[in-house]
Short mmCIF file of C-alpha atoms in Angstrom, two decimals:
data_model
loop_
_atom_site.label_atom_id
_atom_site.label_comp_id
_atom_site.label_asym_id
_atom_site.label_seq_id
_atom_site.Cartn_x
_atom_site.Cartn_y
_atom_site.Cartn_z
CA UNK A 1 -23.24 7.28 3.35
CA UNK A 2 -20.51 8.39 0.93
CA UNK A 3 -17.04 7.03 1.72
CA UNK A 4 -14.34 6.85 -0.95
CA UNK A 5 -10.68 5.84 -0.85
CA UNK A 6 -8.49 7.42 -3.52
CA UNK A 7 -5.18 5.64 -4.10
CA UNK A 8 -2.13 7.89 -3.89
CA UNK A 9 0.36 5.34 -5.24
CA UNK A 10 -0.17 1.75 -6.46
CA UNK A 11 1.39 0.06 -3.41
CA UNK A 12 0.80 2.54 -0.59
CA UNK A 13 -1.45 5.35 0.56
CA UNK A 14 -5.08 6.37 0.11
CA UNK A 15 -6.87 9.67 0.63
CA UNK A 16 -10.14 9.21 2.49
CA UNK A 17 -13.09 11.22 1.21
CA UNK A 18 -15.91 11.38 3.76
CA UNK A 19 -18.34 14.01 5.01
CA UNK A 20 -17.54 15.23 8.49
CA UNK A 21 -21.02 14.13 9.59
CA UNK A 22 -19.96 10.52 8.86
CA UNK A 23 -16.46 10.81 10.31
CA UNK A 24 -17.26 9.02 13.57
CA UNK A 25 -19.49 6.20 12.35
CA UNK A 26 -18.94 2.49 12.87
CA UNK A 27 -19.10 2.05 9.10
CA UNK A 28 -16.13 4.35 8.51
CA UNK A 29 -14.22 2.63 11.31
CA UNK A 30 -14.85 -0.76 9.71
CA UNK A 31 -13.80 0.46 6.26
CA UNK A 32 -10.64 2.07 7.62
CA UNK A 33 -9.63 -1.12 9.45
CA UNK A 34 -10.00 -3.03 6.18
CA UNK A 35 -8.17 -0.44 4.09
CA UNK A 36 -5.26 -0.14 6.52
CA UNK A 37 -4.44 -3.79 5.79
CA UNK A 38 -4.48 -3.06 2.07
CA UNK A 39 -3.18 0.52 1.72
CA UNK A 40 -0.96 0.95 4.85
CA UNK A 41 -1.48 4.74 5.08
CA UNK A 42 -4.81 6.63 5.15
CA UNK A 43 -4.93 10.41 4.78
CA UNK A 44 -7.76 12.72 5.88
CA UNK A 45 -6.80 16.15 4.47
CA UNK A 46 -7.48 19.16 6.70
CA UNK A 47 -9.76 17.25 9.07
CA UNK A 48 -8.95 19.64 11.95
CA UNK A 49 -9.87 17.14 14.67
CA UNK A 50 -9.94 18.17 18.31
CA UNK A 51 -8.28 15.84 20.82
CA UNK A 52 -11.72 14.56 21.83
CA UNK A 53 -12.58 13.83 18.20
CA UNK A 54 -9.25 12.10 17.58
CA UNK A 55 -9.82 9.92 20.63
CA UNK A 56 -13.34 9.11 19.46
CA UNK A 57 -11.99 8.08 16.07
CA UNK A 58 -9.20 6.09 17.71
CA UNK A 59 -11.81 4.16 19.67
CA UNK A 60 -13.56 3.23 16.41
CA UNK A 61 -10.44 1.38 15.29
CA UNK A 62 -9.56 -0.52 18.47
CA UNK A 63 -8.30 -0.34 22.02
CA UNK A 64 -6.05 2.63 22.80
CA UNK A 65 -2.51 2.17 24.02
CA UNK A 66 0.03 4.65 25.36
CA UNK A 67 3.58 3.72 24.32
CA UNK A 68 5.21 6.91 25.60
CA UNK A 69 7.51 6.69 28.59
CA UNK A 70 7.50 9.14 31.49
CA UNK A 71 11.15 9.54 30.58
CA UNK A 72 10.15 11.93 27.81
CA UNK A 73 7.14 13.76 29.21
CA UNK A 74 5.80 15.03 32.49
CA UNK A 75 2.25 14.18 31.47
CA UNK A 76 0.54 11.26 33.27
CA UNK A 77 1.18 7.70 32.09
CA UNK A 78 -2.51 7.38 31.22
CA UNK A 79 -2.54 10.57 29.13
CA UNK A 80 -4.20 9.36 25.90
CA UNK A 81 -2.73 11.97 23.53
CA UNK A 82 1.04 12.31 23.09
CA UNK A 83 2.37 15.65 21.88
CA UNK A 84 5.17 15.08 19.38
CA UNK A 85 7.41 18.12 19.59
CA UNK A 86 10.99 19.27 20.03
CA UNK A 87 9.85 21.90 22.53
CA UNK A 88 11.68 21.13 25.79
CA UNK A 89 8.90 22.77 27.77
CA UNK A 90 6.69 19.83 26.75
CA UNK A 91 9.13 17.06 25.83
CA UNK A 92 11.98 16.94 28.35
CA UNK A 93 13.91 14.44 26.23
CA UNK A 94 13.58 15.70 22.64
CA UNK A 95 16.39 13.39 21.53
CA UNK A 96 13.73 10.70 21.14
CA UNK A 97 12.05 12.89 18.55
CA UNK A 98 15.40 13.46 16.84
CA UNK A 99 15.58 9.67 16.57
CA UNK A 100 12.44 9.72 14.44
CA UNK A 101 14.43 11.41 11.65
CA UNK A 102 15.47 7.83 10.76
CA UNK A 103 13.39 4.91 9.46
CA UNK A 104 11.76 2.96 12.29
CA UNK A 105 8.70 1.10 13.55
CA UNK A 106 7.05 2.00 16.86
CA UNK A 107 6.93 -0.35 19.84
CA UNK A 108 9.39 -2.94 18.59
CA UNK A 109 11.37 -2.97 21.87
CA UNK A 110 8.46 -3.22 24.32
CA UNK A 111 7.14 -6.35 25.99
CA UNK A 112 3.82 -6.46 24.16
CA UNK A 113 2.62 -6.73 20.56
CA UNK A 114 3.64 -3.65 18.56
CA UNK A 115 0.87 -1.06 18.17
CA UNK A 116 -1.40 -1.97 15.30
CA UNK A 117 -1.88 1.59 14.10
CA UNK A 118 -0.72 5.13 14.80
CA UNK A 119 -2.94 8.18 14.35
CA UNK A 120 -1.38 11.62 13.91
CA UNK A 121 -2.94 15.09 13.70
CA UNK A 122 -1.03 18.13 12.51
CA UNK A 123 -1.59 20.99 14.95
CA UNK A 124 1.29 23.17 13.78
CA UNK A 125 3.57 22.47 10.85
CA UNK A 126 7.13 23.49 10.16
CA UNK A 127 7.86 26.03 7.45
CA UNK A 128 10.82 23.92 6.33
CA UNK A 129 11.00 20.12 6.72
CA UNK A 130 8.70 18.09 8.92
CA UNK A 131 7.21 15.93 6.17
CA UNK A 132 6.54 12.35 7.23
CA UNK A 133 7.58 9.46 5.01
CA UNK A 134 6.12 5.96 5.12
CA UNK A 135 7.42 2.74 3.58
CA UNK A 136 5.34 -0.42 3.24
CA UNK A 137 7.17 -3.42 4.65
CA UNK A 138 4.40 -5.61 3.20
CA UNK A 139 5.19 -4.44 -0.34
CA UNK A 140 8.92 -4.60 0.35
CA UNK A 141 8.67 -8.30 1.19
CA UNK A 142 6.16 -9.10 -1.55
CA UNK A 143 8.39 -7.82 -4.34
CA UNK A 144 11.69 -9.25 -3.08
CA UNK A 145 13.21 -11.73 -5.52
CA UNK A 146 12.40 -15.30 -4.49
CA UNK A 147 16.07 -16.10 -3.90
CA UNK A 148 16.31 -13.23 -1.40
CA UNK A 149 13.14 -14.34 0.34
CA UNK A 150 14.66 -17.79 0.72
CA UNK A 151 17.89 -16.29 2.10
CA UNK A 152 15.94 -14.44 4.80
CA UNK A 153 14.11 -17.54 5.96
CA UNK A 154 14.87 -18.20 9.61
CA UNK A 155 17.03 -15.07 10.10
CA UNK A 156 16.40 -12.96 13.17
CA UNK A 157 17.59 -9.54 14.31
CA UNK A 158 18.32 -8.05 17.72
CA UNK A 159 16.42 -4.78 18.31
CA UNK A 160 17.10 -2.10 20.91
CA UNK A 161 16.48 1.57 21.63
CA UNK A 162 20.23 1.98 21.91
CA UNK A 163 20.61 0.92 18.28
CA UNK A 164 17.87 3.30 17.15
CA UNK A 165 19.57 6.25 18.86
CA UNK A 166 23.05 5.44 17.57
CA UNK A 167 22.78 8.01 14.72
CA UNK A 168 22.11 10.84 17.19
CA UNK A 169 23.99 9.61 20.28
CA UNK A 170 26.30 12.63 20.17
CA UNK A 171 23.24 14.91 20.44
CA UNK A 172 22.21 13.41 23.77
CA UNK A 173 23.71 15.25 26.76
CA UNK A 174 26.40 13.05 28.25
CA UNK A 175 24.74 13.04 31.67
CA UNK A 176 21.53 11.68 30.10
CA UNK A 177 23.00 9.29 27.55
CA UNK A 178 22.98 6.05 29.52
CA UNK A 179 19.48 6.60 30.89
CA UNK A 180 18.06 7.55 27.51
CA UNK A 181 19.62 4.74 25.51
CA UNK A 182 18.76 2.05 28.06
CA UNK A 183 14.99 2.57 27.85
CA UNK A 184 13.10 -0.37 26.39
CA UNK A 185 14.04 -4.01 26.13
CA UNK A 186 16.46 -5.84 23.90
CA UNK A 187 14.22 -7.94 21.65
CA UNK A 188 14.93 -10.80 19.28
CA UNK A 189 12.57 -10.71 16.27
CA UNK A 190 12.39 -12.57 12.96
CA UNK A 191 13.27 -10.39 9.99
CA UNK A 192 10.26 -11.81 8.15
CA UNK A 193 7.05 -11.48 10.15
CA UNK A 194 4.69 -14.27 9.09
CA UNK A 195 1.33 -12.71 9.72
CA UNK A 196 -1.88 -14.32 10.91
CA UNK A 197 -3.51 -13.05 7.71
CA UNK A 198 -1.13 -15.13 5.61
CA UNK A 199 0.79 -12.08 4.37
CA UNK A 200 4.41 -11.46 5.31
CA UNK A 201 6.18 -8.21 6.18
CA UNK A 202 9.67 -7.15 7.20
CA UNK A 203 10.65 -6.11 10.72
CA UNK A 204 13.49 -3.66 10.09
CA UNK A 205 14.53 -0.07 10.79
CA UNK A 206 16.93 1.65 13.14
CA UNK A 207 16.08 -0.54 16.12
CA UNK A 208 17.50 -3.56 14.25
CA UNK A 209 21.08 -3.80 15.47
CA UNK A 210 22.58 -7.07 14.27
CA UNK A 211 21.78 -10.60 13.12
CA UNK A 212 22.75 -13.43 15.51
CA UNK A 213 25.14 -15.93 13.95
CA UNK A 214 26.33 -13.47 11.31
CA UNK A 215 29.42 -11.24 11.51
CA UNK A 216 28.38 -7.79 12.74
CA UNK A 217 29.39 -5.99 9.55
CA UNK A 218 27.66 -8.54 7.32
CA UNK A 219 24.46 -8.48 9.36
CA UNK A 220 24.25 -4.71 9.55
CA UNK A 221 24.96 -4.42 5.82
CA UNK A 222 22.08 -6.81 5.13
CA UNK A 223 19.72 -4.87 7.39
CA UNK A 224 20.78 -1.63 5.69
CA UNK A 225 20.12 -3.09 2.23
CA UNK A 226 16.65 -4.22 3.29
CA UNK A 227 15.80 -0.71 4.48
CA UNK A 228 17.10 0.74 1.21
CA UNK A 229 14.94 -1.74 -0.70
CA UNK A 230 11.85 -1.01 1.38
CA UNK A 231 12.00 2.78 1.01
CA UNK A 232 12.25 2.90 -2.78
CA UNK A 233 9.62 5.12 -4.45
CA UNK A 234 7.36 2.22 -5.46
CA UNK A 235 6.84 1.23 -1.82
CA UNK A 236 6.98 4.61 -0.05
CA UNK A 237 4.96 7.80 0.30
CA UNK A 238 5.97 11.26 1.57
CA UNK A 239 3.21 13.28 3.22
CA UNK A 240 3.46 17.05 2.90
CA UNK A 241 1.54 18.18 5.95
CA UNK A 242 -1.02 20.93 6.00
CA UNK A 243 -2.42 22.21 9.27
CA UNK A 244 -5.29 19.96 10.37
CA UNK A 245 -4.27 16.90 8.35
CA UNK A 246 -5.04 13.58 10.03
CA UNK A 247 -3.06 10.48 9.00
CA UNK A 248 -3.33 6.85 10.12
CA UNK A 249 -0.85 4.12 9.30
CA UNK A 250 -0.47 0.42 9.93
CA UNK A 251 2.53 0.44 12.27
CA UNK A 252 2.93 -3.33 11.92
CA UNK A 253 3.34 -3.08 8.14
CA UNK A 254 5.31 0.12 7.69
CA UNK A 255 8.39 2.04 8.68
CA UNK A 256 8.19 5.80 8.98
CA UNK A 257 10.41 8.82 9.55
CA UNK A 258 10.11 12.61 9.66
CA UNK A 259 12.29 14.92 7.61
CA UNK A 260 14.42 17.13 9.89
CA UNK A 261 12.98 20.43 11.10
CA UNK A 262 14.08 23.10 13.56
CA UNK A 263 12.98 23.00 17.19
CA UNK A 264 12.08 26.68 16.84
CA UNK A 265 9.58 25.85 14.08
CA UNK A 266 6.88 25.06 16.65
CA UNK A 267 5.95 21.86 14.82
CA UNK A 268 3.38 20.02 16.91
CA UNK A 269 1.70 16.69 16.21
CA UNK A 270 -0.84 14.93 18.40
CA UNK A 271 -0.49 11.15 18.40
CA UNK A 272 -2.72 8.32 19.52
CA UNK A 273 -2.10 4.59 19.09
CA UNK A 274 -4.10 1.39 18.70
CA UNK A 275 -3.00 -1.66 20.66
CA UNK A 276 -1.56 -4.52 18.69
CA UNK A 277 -3.07 -7.98 18.87
CA UNK A 278 -0.37 -9.93 17.02
CA UNK A 279 3.08 -10.62 18.43
CA UNK A 280 6.10 -10.68 16.15
CA UNK A 281 6.87 -14.32 15.52
#
């Protein structure tokens, strides 16, 4: 069996080269689980997976989880594939998708371990915008100066959906604003996630609102600086989608965001998620 991983950048991203006949083998699943820990983002160019194939591949990596609320879709709670779109005929609360224009991690405000991995297939791409950017929070922590690592020791941040939607609050219809921004829990997480593997990563992004025990302005400035540090070119990768591309990333070790695109573009992504097994602590 021929499986090869081609590094895109030194600290993040690998293109997976594999014959379609070997796409759904246990061996590829095992290799991808290993490489996600190391490379953060795995790219399968123009794979053109059907939903059934994406679900089969998802099952190779771990147990599925649905982190999408009925607040944003009319599809059943147990629907395994989430359609990421600004089309109001499918997504009745597209403001959540507008929130993904900003750096974030998925599942940080739910009462369970954050999803281990997210899997995304490009069904229709935007002519302008719509690229997805990823930033390794493993690499961001690893290359912090030692004095800054020491300064972060013991610091925690309060996370909420309300904080993550603050940049686009004015875009939410006033009659929906309270309901939309109150979804999810308010969670208290360490800024440095000390992982079971022995590696450390940062838990940051738009959900991170403030740092207890620190003046609001000081805490938010620190959180902003950490995001700026984490998204520098050495630690980040921008994916220029082509129709049929299939991308997996380690949600517990990366932030991501999408570059803005028009609702009329028809951009459509199909997302599945792998359940997390490690709580943030």
